[in-house]
Amino acid sequence: MAKIMKRKNKLNKASLSVIVIVWIVVQASVCGLTCAADYAIGADLSFLKQAEKRGVVFKDNGQGKPGLQIFKEHGYNWIRLRLFHTPTRLPNNLEYTITLAQEAKKLGFRFLLNYHYSD
């Protein structure tokens, strides 16, 4: 009788272990689909339009694409944009920043706007 009880306890422990492992895997899968949006993954991309205007071509696997698109395709969901008051020689004026912000919003980015009085 003791042998049967021992075997039953081992079976119960093994069953419980399998249930816990399956539950963890299911939770991880569900969270992988829904929890990724909870994290802010981003970069300061204030320079992108200036670089592209100067002829820089950003590539992903050898294929030229707009910089914003590459970042979006690689899981970035936030960008930082800098708006400069001074120095005025930098391209990060209001017009430049609004244009870049509009392009980012079209791709689904959220953005942080940093206003710089000087650099």
PDB file of C-alpha atoms in Angstrom:
ATOM      1  CA  MET A   1       0.000   0.000   0.000  1.00  0.00           C
ATOM      2  CA  ALA A   2       2.844   2.405   0.852  1.00  0.00           C
ATOM      3  CA  LYS A   3       4.454   1.668  -2.504  1.00  0.00           C
ATOM      4  CA  ILE A   4       1.236   2.599  -4.331  1.00  0.00           C
ATOM      5  CA  MET A   5       0.918   5.855  -2.351  1.00  0.00           C
ATOM      6  CA  LYS A   6       4.548   6.753  -3.121  1.00  0.00           C
ATOM      7  CA  ARG A   7       3.986   6.118  -6.801  1.00  0.00           C
ATOM      8  CA  LYS A   8       0.775   8.183  -6.735  1.00  0.00           C
ATOM      9  CA  ASN A   9       2.630  11.100  -5.069  1.00  0.00           C
ATOM     10  CA  LYS A  10       5.346  10.992  -7.747  1.00  0.00           C
ATOM     11  CA  LEU A  11       2.699  10.967 -10.451  1.00  0.00           C
ATOM     12  CA  ASN A  12       0.889  13.914  -8.845  1.00  0.00           C
ATOM     13  CA  LYS A  13       4.144  15.890  -8.577  1.00  0.00           C
ATOM     14  CA  ALA A  14       5.006  15.126 -12.205  1.00  0.00           C
ATOM     15  CA  SER A  15       1.508  16.145 -13.341  1.00  0.00           C
ATOM     16  CA  LEU A  16       1.693  19.362 -11.346  1.00  0.00           C
ATOM     17  CA  SER A  17       5.123  20.128 -12.832  1.00  0.00           C
ATOM     18  CA  VAL A  18       3.803  19.634 -16.368  1.00  0.00           C
ATOM     19  CA  ILE A  19       0.791  21.863 -15.652  1.00  0.00           C
ATOM     20  CA  VAL A  20       3.031  24.616 -14.237  1.00  0.00           C
ATOM     21  CA  ILE A  21       5.407  24.426 -17.210  1.00  0.00           C
ATOM     22  CA  VAL A  22       2.535  24.571 -19.708  1.00  0.00           C
ATOM     23  CA  TRP A  23       1.019  27.532 -17.839  1.00  0.00           C
ATOM     24  CA  ILE A  24       4.362  29.394 -17.906  1.00  0.00           C
ATOM     25  CA  VAL A  25       4.796  28.759 -21.640  1.00  0.00           C
ATOM     26  CA  VAL A  26       1.246  29.940 -22.398  1.00  0.00           C
ATOM     27  CA  GLN A  27       1.688  33.066 -20.277  1.00  0.00           C
ATOM     28  CA  ALA A  28       5.022  33.848 -21.930  1.00  0.00           C
ATOM     29  CA  SER A  29       3.457  33.453 -25.385  1.00  0.00           C
ATOM     30  CA  VAL A  30       0.501  35.680 -24.554  1.00  0.00           C
ATOM     31  CA  CYS A  31       2.742  38.268 -22.945  1.00  0.00           C
ATOM     32  CA  GLY A  32       5.070  38.170 -25.938  1.00  0.00           C
ATOM     33  CA  LEU A  33       2.180  39.329 -28.093  1.00  0.00           C
ATOM     34  CA  THR A  34       0.695  41.907 -25.744  1.00  0.00           C
ATOM     35  CA  CYS A  35       3.408  43.017 -23.326  1.00  0.00           C
ATOM     36  CA  ALA A  36       5.893  44.222 -25.941  1.00  0.00           C
ATOM     37  CA  ALA A  37       3.857  47.400 -26.338  1.00  0.00           C
ATOM     38  CA  ASP A  38       4.404  48.086 -22.631  1.00  0.00           C
ATOM     39  CA  TYR A  39       8.090  48.774 -23.232  1.00  0.00           C
ATOM     40  CA  ALA A  40       9.465  51.942 -24.770  1.00  0.00           C
ATOM     41  CA  ILE A  41      12.165  51.002 -27.250  1.00  0.00           C
ATOM     42  CA  GLY A  42      13.582  54.071 -28.865  1.00  0.00           C
ATOM     43  CA  ALA A  43      16.397  56.268 -30.060  1.00  0.00           C
ATOM     44  CA  ASP A  44      17.200  59.903 -30.763  1.00  0.00           C
ATOM     45  CA  LEU A  45      16.444  60.124 -34.482  1.00  0.00           C
ATOM     46  CA  SER A  46      16.558  63.900 -34.801  1.00  0.00           C
ATOM     47  CA  PHE A  47      19.332  63.616 -37.374  1.00  0.00           C
ATOM     48  CA  LEU A  48      17.613  61.256 -39.843  1.00  0.00           C
ATOM     49  CA  LYS A  49      16.112  63.727 -42.307  1.00  0.00           C
ATOM     50  CA  GLN A  50      19.272  65.831 -42.312  1.00  0.00           C
ATOM     51  CA  ALA A  51      21.386  62.766 -43.101  1.00  0.00           C
ATOM     52  CA  GLU A  52      19.002  61.552 -45.818  1.00  0.00           C
ATOM     53  CA  LYS A  53      18.918  65.040 -47.354  1.00  0.00           C
ATOM     54  CA  ARG A  54      22.723  64.931 -47.558  1.00  0.00           C
ATOM     55  CA  GLY A  55      22.532  61.668 -49.491  1.00  0.00           C
ATOM     56  CA  VAL A  56      23.023  59.115 -46.730  1.00  0.00           C
ATOM     57  CA  VAL A  57      21.254  55.857 -47.574  1.00  0.00           C
ATOM     58  CA  PHE A  58      20.269  53.690 -44.635  1.00  0.00           C
ATOM     59  CA  LYS A  59      20.285  49.988 -45.442  1.00  0.00           C
ATOM     60  CA  ASP A  60      18.719  46.921 -43.925  1.00  0.00           C
ATOM     61  CA  ASN A  61      20.109  43.647 -45.286  1.00  0.00           C
ATOM     62  CA  GLY A  62      21.636  45.583 -48.168  1.00  0.00           C
ATOM     63  CA  GLN A  63      18.340  47.200 -49.179  1.00  0.00           C
ATOM     64  CA  GLY A  64      18.075  50.987 -48.948  1.00  0.00           C
ATOM     65  CA  LYS A  65      15.093  52.176 -46.911  1.00  0.00           C
ATOM     66  CA  PRO A  66      14.039  55.318 -45.062  1.00  0.00           C
ATOM     67  CA  GLY A  67      15.670  55.411 -41.639  1.00  0.00           C
ATOM     68  CA  LEU A  68      12.388  55.656 -39.750  1.00  0.00           C
ATOM     69  CA  GLN A  69      11.058  52.581 -41.527  1.00  0.00           C
ATOM     70  CA  ILE A  70      14.125  50.536 -40.580  1.00  0.00           C
ATOM     71  CA  PHE A  71      13.791  51.438 -36.921  1.00  0.00           C
ATOM     72  CA  LYS A  72      10.062  50.624 -36.956  1.00  0.00           C
ATOM     73  CA  GLU A  73      10.657  47.251 -38.609  1.00  0.00           C
ATOM     74  CA  HIS A  74      13.171  46.408 -35.886  1.00  0.00           C
ATOM     75  CA  GLY A  75      10.732  46.993 -33.043  1.00  0.00           C
ATOM     76  CA  TYR A  76      11.349  50.602 -32.103  1.00  0.00           C
ATOM     77  CA  ASN A  77       8.190  52.360 -30.957  1.00  0.00           C
ATOM     78  CA  TRP A  78       9.469  55.672 -29.541  1.00  0.00           C
ATOM     79  CA  ILE A  79      11.774  58.339 -30.934  1.00  0.00           C
ATOM     80  CA  ARG A  80      13.290  61.434 -29.421  1.00  0.00           C
ATOM     81  CA  LEU A  81      13.125  64.640 -31.426  1.00  0.00           C
ATOM     82  CA  ARG A  82      15.141  67.697 -30.490  1.00  0.00           C
ATOM     83  CA  LEU A  83      13.912  71.198 -31.220  1.00  0.00           C
ATOM     84  CA  PHE A  84      16.678  73.795 -30.943  1.00  0.00           C
ATOM     85  CA  HIS A  85      16.217  77.435 -30.058  1.00  0.00           C
ATOM     86  CA  THR A  86      19.943  78.132 -30.429  1.00  0.00           C
ATOM     87  CA  PRO A  87      22.256  77.513 -32.192  1.00  0.00           C
ATOM     88  CA  THR A  88      20.223  78.336 -35.265  1.00  0.00           C
ATOM     89  CA  ARG A  89      22.649  76.723 -37.717  1.00  0.00           C
ATOM     90  CA  LEU A  90      21.353  73.253 -36.821  1.00  0.00           C
ATOM     91  CA  PRO A  91      18.484  71.874 -38.907  1.00  0.00           C
ATOM     92  CA  ASN A  92      16.380  71.044 -35.842  1.00  0.00           C
ATOM     93  CA  ASN A  93      14.108  74.062 -36.156  1.00  0.00           C
ATOM     94  CA  LEU A  94      10.328  73.975 -35.773  1.00  0.00           C
ATOM     95  CA  GLU A  95       9.557  73.224 -39.438  1.00  0.00           C
ATOM     96  CA  TYR A  96      12.111  70.373 -39.621  1.00  0.00           C
ATOM     97  CA  THR A  97      10.928  68.849 -36.343  1.00  0.00           C
ATOM     98  CA  ILE A  98       7.228  69.022 -37.247  1.00  0.00           C
ATOM     99  CA  THR A  99       7.886  67.304 -40.587  1.00  0.00           C
ATOM    100  CA  LEU A 100       9.855  64.512 -38.919  1.00  0.00           C
ATOM    101  CA  ALA A 101       7.226  64.145 -36.170  1.00  0.00           C
ATOM    102  CA  GLN A 102       4.441  63.811 -38.750  1.00  0.00           C
ATOM    103  CA  GLU A 103       6.352  61.106 -40.629  1.00  0.00           C
ATOM    104  CA  ALA A 104       7.003  59.275 -37.366  1.00  0.00           C
ATOM    105  CA  LYS A 105       3.334  59.419 -36.353  1.00  0.00           C
ATOM    106  CA  LYS A 106       2.297  57.975 -39.739  1.00  0.00           C
ATOM    107  CA  LEU A 107       4.481  54.949 -38.977  1.00  0.00           C
ATOM    108  CA  GLY A 108       2.971  54.584 -35.503  1.00  0.00           C
ATOM    109  CA  PHE A 109       5.836  55.975 -33.437  1.00  0.00           C
ATOM    110  CA  ARG A 110       5.334  57.875 -30.230  1.00  0.00           C
ATOM    111  CA  PHE A 111       7.842  60.612 -29.607  1.00  0.00           C
ATOM    112  CA  LEU A 112       9.497  62.690 -26.940  1.00  0.00           C
ATOM    113  CA  LEU A 113      10.062  66.325 -27.809  1.00  0.00           C
ATOM    114  CA  ASN A 114      13.089  67.940 -26.183  1.00  0.00           C
ATOM    115  CA  TYR A 115      13.315  71.698 -26.418  1.00  0.00           C
ATOM    116  CA  HIS A 116      16.922  72.940 -26.308  1.00  0.00           C
ATOM    117  CA  TYR A 117      17.722  76.551 -25.559  1.00  0.00           C
ATOM    118  CA  SER A 118      21.399  75.958 -26.344  1.00  0.00           C
ATOM    119  CA  ASP A 119      23.765  73.137 -27.160  1.00  0.00           C
TER     120      ASP A 119
END
